[in-house]
């Protein structure tokens, strides 16, 4: 259940008495406080006081405060349960029978009034000072008289202001103490003082604050459901046209005015066709039968000067002979063809010249390479001629060196072959995941933090996108189900235009016992219009509840693996 912030009405017991009660009858004669939630003790003569007053009095004198009879300790006194119970049986109204008044706003109003009074007092003081300064210019006798008069008038004014301030304070206190009875929406129950606490725990008329951010309304508990579903301007809704969620009710109408998927009426010259807003412009320009258009042959001499609906175009073409206009069009197109042919021939000549220049430069490069190669061969021949007749010892040494080199090369080749075979096995495993350097298998973990709050705010939660081969994929979870609110749904979505076959596996982690992880795997065909997955993964988590087995630190964790088959040859899914 959603947790709400409660707003309790501040009250005294005298404010809620159902009948006129003399509260002094149930008040301690020492501290003058009521016996509510107090222990009452009496002496042998029947004089009763609250326990706190007895304790404080016996520390000073060991006697009753009225009859002065000897009392050593409280244990010698008897409990007066009759007066306690009689007080608890007094009938009262439920405190929620009154309207809730925001004390902060009330205090702000009082502060504003006080500020206004202070400003008025300051203005009066300034006027008095000015009058005094003007009077100083007169004779001394007159000044004395005026000063006396001013002092008297100032004293009188001060007294009047003090009296007025006292009256205002009394009025404010009265306003604070007075409670406004809510006869229409307040609680009608009549209870006893002893039942107040129990009743308030289950009273349906308690004041609470709306749960939606931005809404500051204080409403009664029995009306909160209707307020949050029908009346609150800050309740979260989603657009049924473009599937955008998280829109407040007060903003939904403005969203509809801009939503590209919203169904609108064409309205062009009385057109009644209904279509999506994003298609409206294209419809008017190309398809709308009521749009006023010009004859397509107007610039070639058509006599129809007035525009007409597109639906009358066929009738117009049949009613007027446009042969002369067609001739003008053919002539214009013939000229364009001739100009195009001339441009084509010019470009072709330029291309031939460029190819000729390129061929000549290639020939020069080949000749240079041939000359360099020929010089290298001459050098080799010269070196061979010098070694045609080597000595016998030199030949033997060269043969031995060649044999030794061949042996070392053979050993090195064997080592290279061994390393190559090992590397080839590793590469073969990696190649099973790639085609032309593109990933075909993907395995990862999706952790959704603050899952309970996110599931309240959004109808669906989307993972970051990831790429397999040349396709983009996303996971989408519907906390309250895609079709109903009973089960949580989990789907895989792709941007692929062409259908592809996928193997997928979802593992919902059980944090209490991982051997009981929830596993769902399947194979299917997916494209950008069709998502695949599980409609009934787990029962929807109730808002406010925190199941220990699926959540850890308020995070929901899903392991998943996906394999796409480029050859569309589906094999069994292995895990």
CSV table of C-alpha atoms in Angstrom, one decimal, residues 275-470:
chain,number,residue,atom,x,y,z
A,275,UNK,CA,-5.0,10.3,-40.1
A,276,UNK,CA,-1.9,10.7,-37.9
A,277,UNK,CA,-0.5,14.2,-37.5
A,278,UNK,CA,2.9,13.3,-38.9
A,279,UNK,CA,1.2,12.2,-42.2
A,280,UNK,CA,-1.0,15.3,-42.6
A,281,UNK,CA,1.5,17.4,-44.6
A,282,UNK,CA,2.2,14.6,-47.0
A,283,UNK,CA,-1.5,13.8,-47.4
A,284,UNK,CA,-2.3,17.5,-48.2
A,285,UNK,CA,0.5,17.9,-50.7
A,286,UNK,CA,0.0,14.6,-52.6
A,287,UNK,CA,-3.3,12.8,-51.8
A,288,UNK,CA,-6.0,15.1,-50.5
A,289,UNK,CA,-8.8,15.2,-53.0
A,290,UNK,CA,-10.2,18.5,-51.7
A,291,UNK,CA,-7.0,20.5,-52.0
A,292,UNK,CA,-7.1,23.3,-54.6
A,293,UNK,CA,-4.5,22.8,-57.3
A,294,UNK,CA,-3.6,24.3,-60.6
A,295,UNK,CA,-3.8,22.4,-63.9
A,296,UNK,CA,-0.4,20.7,-64.5
A,297,UNK,CA,-0.4,22.3,-68.0
A,298,UNK,CA,-1.0,25.8,-66.8
A,299,UNK,CA,2.5,27.1,-67.6
A,300,UNK,CA,2.2,25.6,-71.1
A,301,UNK,CA,-0.9,27.6,-72.0
A,302,UNK,CA,-3.9,25.9,-70.3
A,303,UNK,CA,-6.8,28.4,-70.3
A,304,UNK,CA,-8.1,27.3,-66.8
A,305,UNK,CA,-6.8,30.1,-64.6
A,306,UNK,CA,-8.8,29.3,-61.4
A,307,UNK,CA,-7.7,26.6,-59.0
A,308,UNK,CA,-9.9,23.5,-58.5
A,309,UNK,CA,-10.1,20.5,-56.1
A,310,UNK,CA,-7.7,17.6,-56.9
A,311,UNK,CA,-10.7,15.3,-57.3
A,312,UNK,CA,-11.8,17.3,-60.4
A,313,UNK,CA,-8.5,16.9,-62.2
A,314,UNK,CA,-9.7,14.0,-64.4
A,315,UNK,CA,-12.8,15.9,-65.4
A,316,UNK,CA,-10.8,19.0,-66.2
A,317,UNK,CA,-8.4,17.0,-68.4
A,318,UNK,CA,-11.2,15.3,-70.3
A,319,UNK,CA,-13.2,18.5,-70.8
A,320,UNK,CA,-10.3,20.6,-72.3
A,321,UNK,CA,-8.0,19.6,-75.1
A,322,UNK,CA,-4.4,19.9,-73.9
A,323,UNK,CA,-2.8,18.7,-77.2
A,324,UNK,CA,-1.1,22.0,-77.8
A,325,UNK,CA,0.3,22.0,-74.2
A,326,UNK,CA,1.6,18.4,-74.7
A,327,UNK,CA,3.4,19.6,-77.8
A,328,UNK,CA,5.0,22.4,-75.9
A,329,UNK,CA,6.1,19.9,-73.2
A,330,UNK,CA,7.6,17.5,-75.9
A,331,UNK,CA,9.5,20.4,-77.5
A,332,UNK,CA,10.8,21.5,-74.1
A,333,UNK,CA,11.9,18.0,-73.2
A,334,UNK,CA,13.6,17.6,-76.6
A,335,UNK,CA,15.7,20.7,-76.0
A,336,UNK,CA,16.6,19.4,-72.6
A,337,UNK,CA,17.7,16.0,-74.1
A,338,UNK,CA,19.9,17.8,-76.7
A,339,UNK,CA,21.6,19.9,-74.0
A,340,UNK,CA,22.1,16.8,-71.9
A,341,UNK,CA,23.7,14.9,-74.9
A,342,UNK,CA,26.1,17.8,-75.4
A,343,UNK,CA,27.1,17.8,-71.8
A,344,UNK,CA,27.6,14.0,-71.9
A,345,UNK,CA,29.9,14.2,-74.9
A,346,UNK,CA,32.0,16.9,-73.2
A,347,UNK,CA,32.4,14.8,-70.1
A,348,UNK,CA,33.3,11.7,-72.1
A,349,UNK,CA,36.1,13.6,-73.9
A,350,UNK,CA,37.5,14.8,-70.6
A,351,UNK,CA,37.4,11.3,-69.2
A,352,UNK,CA,39.3,9.9,-72.3
A,353,UNK,CA,42.0,12.6,-71.9
A,354,UNK,CA,42.4,11.8,-68.2
A,355,UNK,CA,42.7,8.0,-68.9
A,356,UNK,CA,45.3,8.7,-71.6
A,357,UNK,CA,47.4,10.8,-69.2
A,358,UNK,CA,47.0,8.1,-66.5
A,359,UNK,CA,48.2,5.4,-68.9
A,360,UNK,CA,51.3,7.4,-69.9
A,361,UNK,CA,52.2,8.0,-66.2
A,362,UNK,CA,51.8,4.2,-65.5
A,363,UNK,CA,54.1,3.4,-68.4
A,364,UNK,CA,56.8,5.7,-67.1
A,365,UNK,CA,56.5,4.1,-63.6
A,366,UNK,CA,56.8,0.6,-65.1
A,367,UNK,CA,59.9,1.6,-67.1
A,368,UNK,CA,61.6,3.0,-64.0
A,369,UNK,CA,60.9,-0.2,-62.1
A,370,UNK,CA,62.2,-2.4,-65.0
A,371,UNK,CA,65.4,-0.3,-65.1
A,372,UNK,CA,66.0,-0.7,-61.4
A,373,UNK,CA,65.4,-4.5,-61.6
A,374,UNK,CA,67.8,-4.8,-64.5
A,375,UNK,CA,70.5,-3.0,-62.6
A,376,UNK,CA,70.1,-5.4,-59.6
A,377,UNK,CA,70.4,-8.4,-61.9
A,378,UNK,CA,73.7,-7.1,-63.4
A,379,UNK,CA,75.1,-6.7,-59.9
A,380,UNK,CA,74.1,-10.3,-59.1
A,381,UNK,CA,75.8,-11.6,-62.3
A,382,UNK,CA,79.0,-9.8,-61.5
A,383,UNK,CA,79.1,-11.2,-58.0
A,384,UNK,CA,78.5,-14.8,-59.3
A,385,UNK,CA,81.3,-14.4,-61.9
A,386,UNK,CA,83.8,-13.6,-59.1
A,387,UNK,CA,82.9,-16.8,-57.2
A,388,UNK,CA,82.8,-19.3,-60.2
A,389,UNK,CA,86.1,-20.9,-59.1
A,390,UNK,CA,86.1,-20.9,-55.3
A,391,UNK,CA,88.7,-23.0,-53.4
A,392,UNK,CA,87.8,-26.5,-52.1
A,393,UNK,CA,88.1,-25.4,-48.5
A,394,UNK,CA,85.8,-22.5,-49.0
A,395,UNK,CA,83.2,-24.8,-50.6
A,396,UNK,CA,83.3,-27.3,-47.7
A,397,UNK,CA,82.9,-24.5,-45.2
A,398,UNK,CA,79.9,-23.1,-47.1
A,399,UNK,CA,78.3,-26.5,-47.3
A,400,UNK,CA,78.7,-27.0,-43.6
A,401,UNK,CA,77.3,-23.6,-42.8
A,402,UNK,CA,74.3,-24.3,-45.2
A,403,UNK,CA,73.6,-27.6,-43.5
A,404,UNK,CA,73.7,-26.0,-40.0
A,405,UNK,CA,71.4,-23.2,-41.2
A,406,UNK,CA,69.0,-25.7,-42.6
A,407,UNK,CA,68.9,-27.6,-39.4
A,408,UNK,CA,68.2,-24.5,-37.3
A,409,UNK,CA,65.5,-23.4,-39.7
A,410,UNK,CA,63.8,-26.8,-39.5
A,411,UNK,CA,63.8,-26.6,-35.7
A,412,UNK,CA,62.5,-23.1,-35.7
A,413,UNK,CA,59.7,-24.1,-38.2
A,414,UNK,CA,58.6,-26.9,-35.9
A,415,UNK,CA,58.3,-24.5,-33.0
A,416,UNK,CA,56.3,-22.0,-35.2
A,417,UNK,CA,54.0,-24.8,-36.3
A,418,UNK,CA,53.3,-25.8,-32.7
A,419,UNK,CA,52.4,-22.2,-31.7
A,420,UNK,CA,50.4,-21.8,-34.9
A,421,UNK,CA,48.3,-24.9,-34.1
A,422,UNK,CA,47.5,-23.6,-30.6
A,423,UNK,CA,46.6,-20.2,-31.9
A,424,UNK,CA,44.4,-21.6,-34.6
A,425,UNK,CA,42.3,-23.5,-32.0
A,426,UNK,CA,41.8,-20.3,-30.1
A,427,UNK,CA,40.9,-18.4,-33.2
A,428,UNK,CA,38.5,-21.1,-34.3
A,429,UNK,CA,36.6,-20.7,-31.0
A,430,UNK,CA,36.5,-17.0,-31.3
A,431,UNK,CA,35.4,-17.2,-34.9
A,432,UNK,CA,32.3,-19.1,-33.8
A,433,UNK,CA,31.2,-15.8,-32.2
A,434,UNK,CA,32.0,-13.6,-35.2
A,435,UNK,CA,31.2,-13.3,-38.9
A,436,UNK,CA,33.4,-10.8,-40.8
A,437,UNK,CA,34.4,-9.3,-37.4
A,438,UNK,CA,30.7,-8.9,-36.2
A,439,UNK,CA,29.5,-10.5,-32.9
A,440,UNK,CA,26.9,-13.2,-33.2
A,441,UNK,CA,26.6,-14.2,-29.5
A,442,UNK,CA,26.1,-11.8,-26.6
A,443,UNK,CA,25.9,-12.4,-22.9
A,444,UNK,CA,25.5,-9.8,-20.2
A,445,UNK,CA,23.7,-8.8,-17.0
A,446,UNK,CA,21.0,-6.1,-16.6
A,447,UNK,CA,20.7,-4.6,-13.1
A,448,UNK,CA,17.7,-2.3,-12.5
A,449,UNK,CA,18.4,-0.1,-9.5
A,450,UNK,CA,15.6,1.5,-7.4
A,451,UNK,CA,13.2,-1.0,-9.1
A,452,UNK,CA,10.1,-0.4,-6.8
A,453,UNK,CA,10.1,3.4,-7.4
A,454,UNK,CA,10.8,3.0,-11.1
A,455,UNK,CA,7.9,0.5,-11.5
A,456,UNK,CA,5.5,3.1,-9.9
A,457,UNK,CA,6.6,5.9,-12.3
A,458,UNK,CA,6.8,4.1,-15.6
A,459,UNK,CA,4.6,1.5,-17.3
A,460,UNK,CA,7.7,0.0,-18.9
A,461,UNK,CA,11.5,0.1,-18.2
A,462,UNK,CA,14.0,-0.1,-21.1
A,463,UNK,CA,17.6,-1.3,-20.9
A,464,UNK,CA,20.5,0.5,-22.7
A,465,UNK,CA,20.9,-0.7,-26.3
A,466,UNK,CA,23.6,-3.2,-27.3
A,467,UNK,CA,24.8,-4.4,-30.7
A,468,UNK,CA,24.9,-8.0,-32.1
A,469,UNK,CA,26.3,-8.3,-35.7
A,470,UNK,CA,24.9,-5.2,-37.3
